[in-house]
Amino acid sequence: MLRIPCPYCGIRDQDEFRFGGESRARRPENPDQLSDEEWAEYLFYRDNVKGRHEELWVHSYGCRQWFNVTRDTCTHEIVGSRRIGSVNG
Ligand SMILES: [Zn+2]
């Protein structure tokens, strides 16, 4: 089980959190102007990085805040976490 450092509450067990996917996936500003292929790329396709990866998590059974986590997808080591909008986030 992962121990995830919520930037608002501190370290908690993974059971309190929900995974939200890649943190760098940004909603297109003009989705009505995208082709079906471009919209599908945003909705369904991710990089599946091997190594350090930026992810979104929500502390759903705690403060209910979304935040960024840097995790190694090979070892599951959590390198750090930070609030959305903070430096590097
Ligand atoms: Zn929290």
mmCIF file of C-alpha atoms and ligand atoms in Angstrom:
data_model
loop_
_atom_site.group_PDB
_atom_site.id
_atom_site.type_symbol
_atom_site.label_atom_id
_atom_site.label_comp_id
_atom_site.label_asym_id
_atom_site.label_seq_id
_atom_site.Cartn_x
_atom_site.Cartn_y
_atom_site.Cartn_z
ATOM 1 C CA MET A 1 0.000 0.000 0.000
ATOM 2 C CA LEU A 2 1.222 3.476 -0.829
ATOM 3 C CA ARG A 3 1.659 6.127 1.839
ATOM 4 C CA ILE A 4 0.715 9.401 0.175
ATOM 5 C CA PRO A 5 1.771 12.813 1.530
ATOM 6 C CA CYS A 6 -1.264 15.066 1.223
ATOM 7 C CA PRO A 7 0.095 18.644 1.113
ATOM 8 C CA TYR A 8 -2.818 19.729 3.353
ATOM 9 C CA CYS A 9 -3.075 16.850 5.891
ATOM 10 C CA GLY A 10 0.246 15.006 5.871
ATOM 11 C CA ILE A 11 1.015 11.343 5.151
ATOM 12 C CA ARG A 12 -1.980 8.994 4.943
ATOM 13 C CA ASP A 13 -2.715 5.490 3.595
ATOM 14 C CA GLN A 14 -3.604 5.136 -0.082
ATOM 15 C CA ASP A 15 -7.132 3.969 0.850
ATOM 16 C CA GLU A 16 -8.021 7.595 1.652
ATOM 17 C CA PHE A 17 -7.189 8.796 -1.870
ATOM 18 C CA ARG A 18 -8.387 8.418 -5.431
ATOM 19 C CA PHE A 19 -6.130 8.526 -8.480
ATOM 20 C CA GLY A 20 -6.924 11.243 -11.043
ATOM 21 C CA GLY A 21 -4.581 10.480 -13.924
ATOM 22 C CA GLU A 22 -1.750 12.460 -15.479
ATOM 23 C CA SER A 23 -1.400 15.929 -14.051
ATOM 24 C CA ARG A 24 -0.290 17.448 -17.325
ATOM 25 C CA ALA A 25 -3.438 16.576 -19.308
ATOM 26 C CA ARG A 26 -5.047 19.969 -19.920
ATOM 27 C CA ARG A 27 -8.561 20.475 -21.239
ATOM 28 C CA PRO A 28 -8.427 22.130 -24.689
ATOM 29 C CA GLU A 29 -9.578 25.756 -24.675
ATOM 30 C CA ASN A 30 -11.836 25.362 -27.735
ATOM 31 C CA PRO A 31 -13.116 21.757 -27.711
ATOM 32 C CA ASP A 32 -15.818 22.536 -30.290
ATOM 33 C CA GLN A 33 -13.064 23.279 -32.804
ATOM 34 C CA LEU A 34 -11.283 19.949 -32.374
ATOM 35 C CA SER A 35 -11.595 17.014 -34.698
ATOM 36 C CA ASP A 36 -12.928 13.757 -33.265
ATOM 37 C CA GLU A 37 -9.364 12.385 -33.301
ATOM 38 C CA GLU A 38 -8.009 15.382 -31.348
ATOM 39 C CA TRP A 39 -10.830 15.131 -28.786
ATOM 40 C CA ALA A 40 -10.221 11.381 -28.405
ATOM 41 C CA GLU A 41 -6.505 12.092 -27.913
ATOM 42 C CA TYR A 42 -7.340 14.402 -24.987
ATOM 43 C CA LEU A 43 -9.923 12.050 -23.448
ATOM 44 C CA PHE A 44 -8.350 8.630 -23.818
ATOM 45 C CA TYR A 45 -4.636 8.677 -24.654
ATOM 46 C CA ARG A 46 -1.906 9.034 -22.037
ATOM 47 C CA ASP A 47 1.864 8.688 -22.180
ATOM 48 C CA ASN A 48 2.193 5.667 -19.811
ATOM 49 C CA VAL A 49 5.554 6.901 -18.566
ATOM 50 C CA LYS A 50 8.128 4.460 -17.204
ATOM 51 C CA GLY A 51 9.882 6.224 -14.331
ATOM 52 C CA ARG A 52 9.054 9.521 -12.632
ATOM 53 C CA HIS A 53 5.575 10.683 -13.465
ATOM 54 C CA GLU A 54 3.374 13.627 -12.489
ATOM 55 C CA GLU A 55 -0.092 12.547 -11.303
ATOM 56 C CA LEU A 56 -3.245 14.046 -9.866
ATOM 57 C CA TRP A 57 -4.678 12.608 -6.662
ATOM 58 C CA VAL A 58 -7.610 13.653 -4.505
ATOM 59 C CA HIS A 59 -7.819 13.107 -0.750
ATOM 60 C CA SER A 60 -11.397 11.866 -1.040
ATOM 61 C CA TYR A 61 -11.715 10.578 2.562
ATOM 62 C CA GLY A 62 -9.882 13.550 4.057
ATOM 63 C CA CYS A 63 -9.719 17.183 3.031
ATOM 64 C CA ARG A 64 -11.132 16.454 -0.489
ATOM 65 C CA GLN A 65 -8.403 18.581 -2.082
ATOM 66 C CA TRP A 66 -6.796 17.744 -5.430
ATOM 67 C CA PHE A 67 -3.005 17.913 -5.582
ATOM 68 C CA ASN A 68 0.006 16.768 -7.635
ATOM 69 C CA VAL A 69 2.163 13.762 -6.792
ATOM 70 C CA THR A 70 5.489 12.825 -8.358
ATOM 71 C CA ARG A 71 5.689 9.028 -8.371
ATOM 72 C CA ASP A 72 8.090 6.545 -9.933
ATOM 73 C CA THR A 73 5.924 4.130 -11.913
ATOM 74 C CA CYS A 74 8.584 1.382 -11.703
ATOM 75 C CA THR A 75 9.179 1.403 -7.945
ATOM 76 C CA HIS A 76 5.983 3.249 -6.813
ATOM 77 C CA GLU A 77 8.239 5.523 -4.755
ATOM 78 C CA ILE A 78 6.528 8.852 -4.124
ATOM 79 C CA VAL A 79 9.136 11.532 -4.625
ATOM 80 C CA GLY A 80 6.960 14.439 -3.527
ATOM 81 C CA SER A 81 3.595 16.156 -3.557
ATOM 82 C CA ARG A 82 2.458 19.742 -3.858
ATOM 83 C CA ARG A 83 -0.651 21.863 -4.073
ATOM 84 C CA ILE A 84 -2.040 22.652 -7.510
ATOM 85 C CA GLY A 85 -0.773 26.011 -8.649
ATOM 86 C CA SER A 86 2.317 25.918 -6.442
ATOM 87 C CA VAL A 87 5.789 26.236 -7.969
ATOM 88 C CA ASN A 88 6.393 23.404 -10.470
ATOM 89 C CA GLY A 89 2.757 22.467 -10.210
HETATM 90 ZN ZN ZN B 1 -5.754 15.994 2.737
#
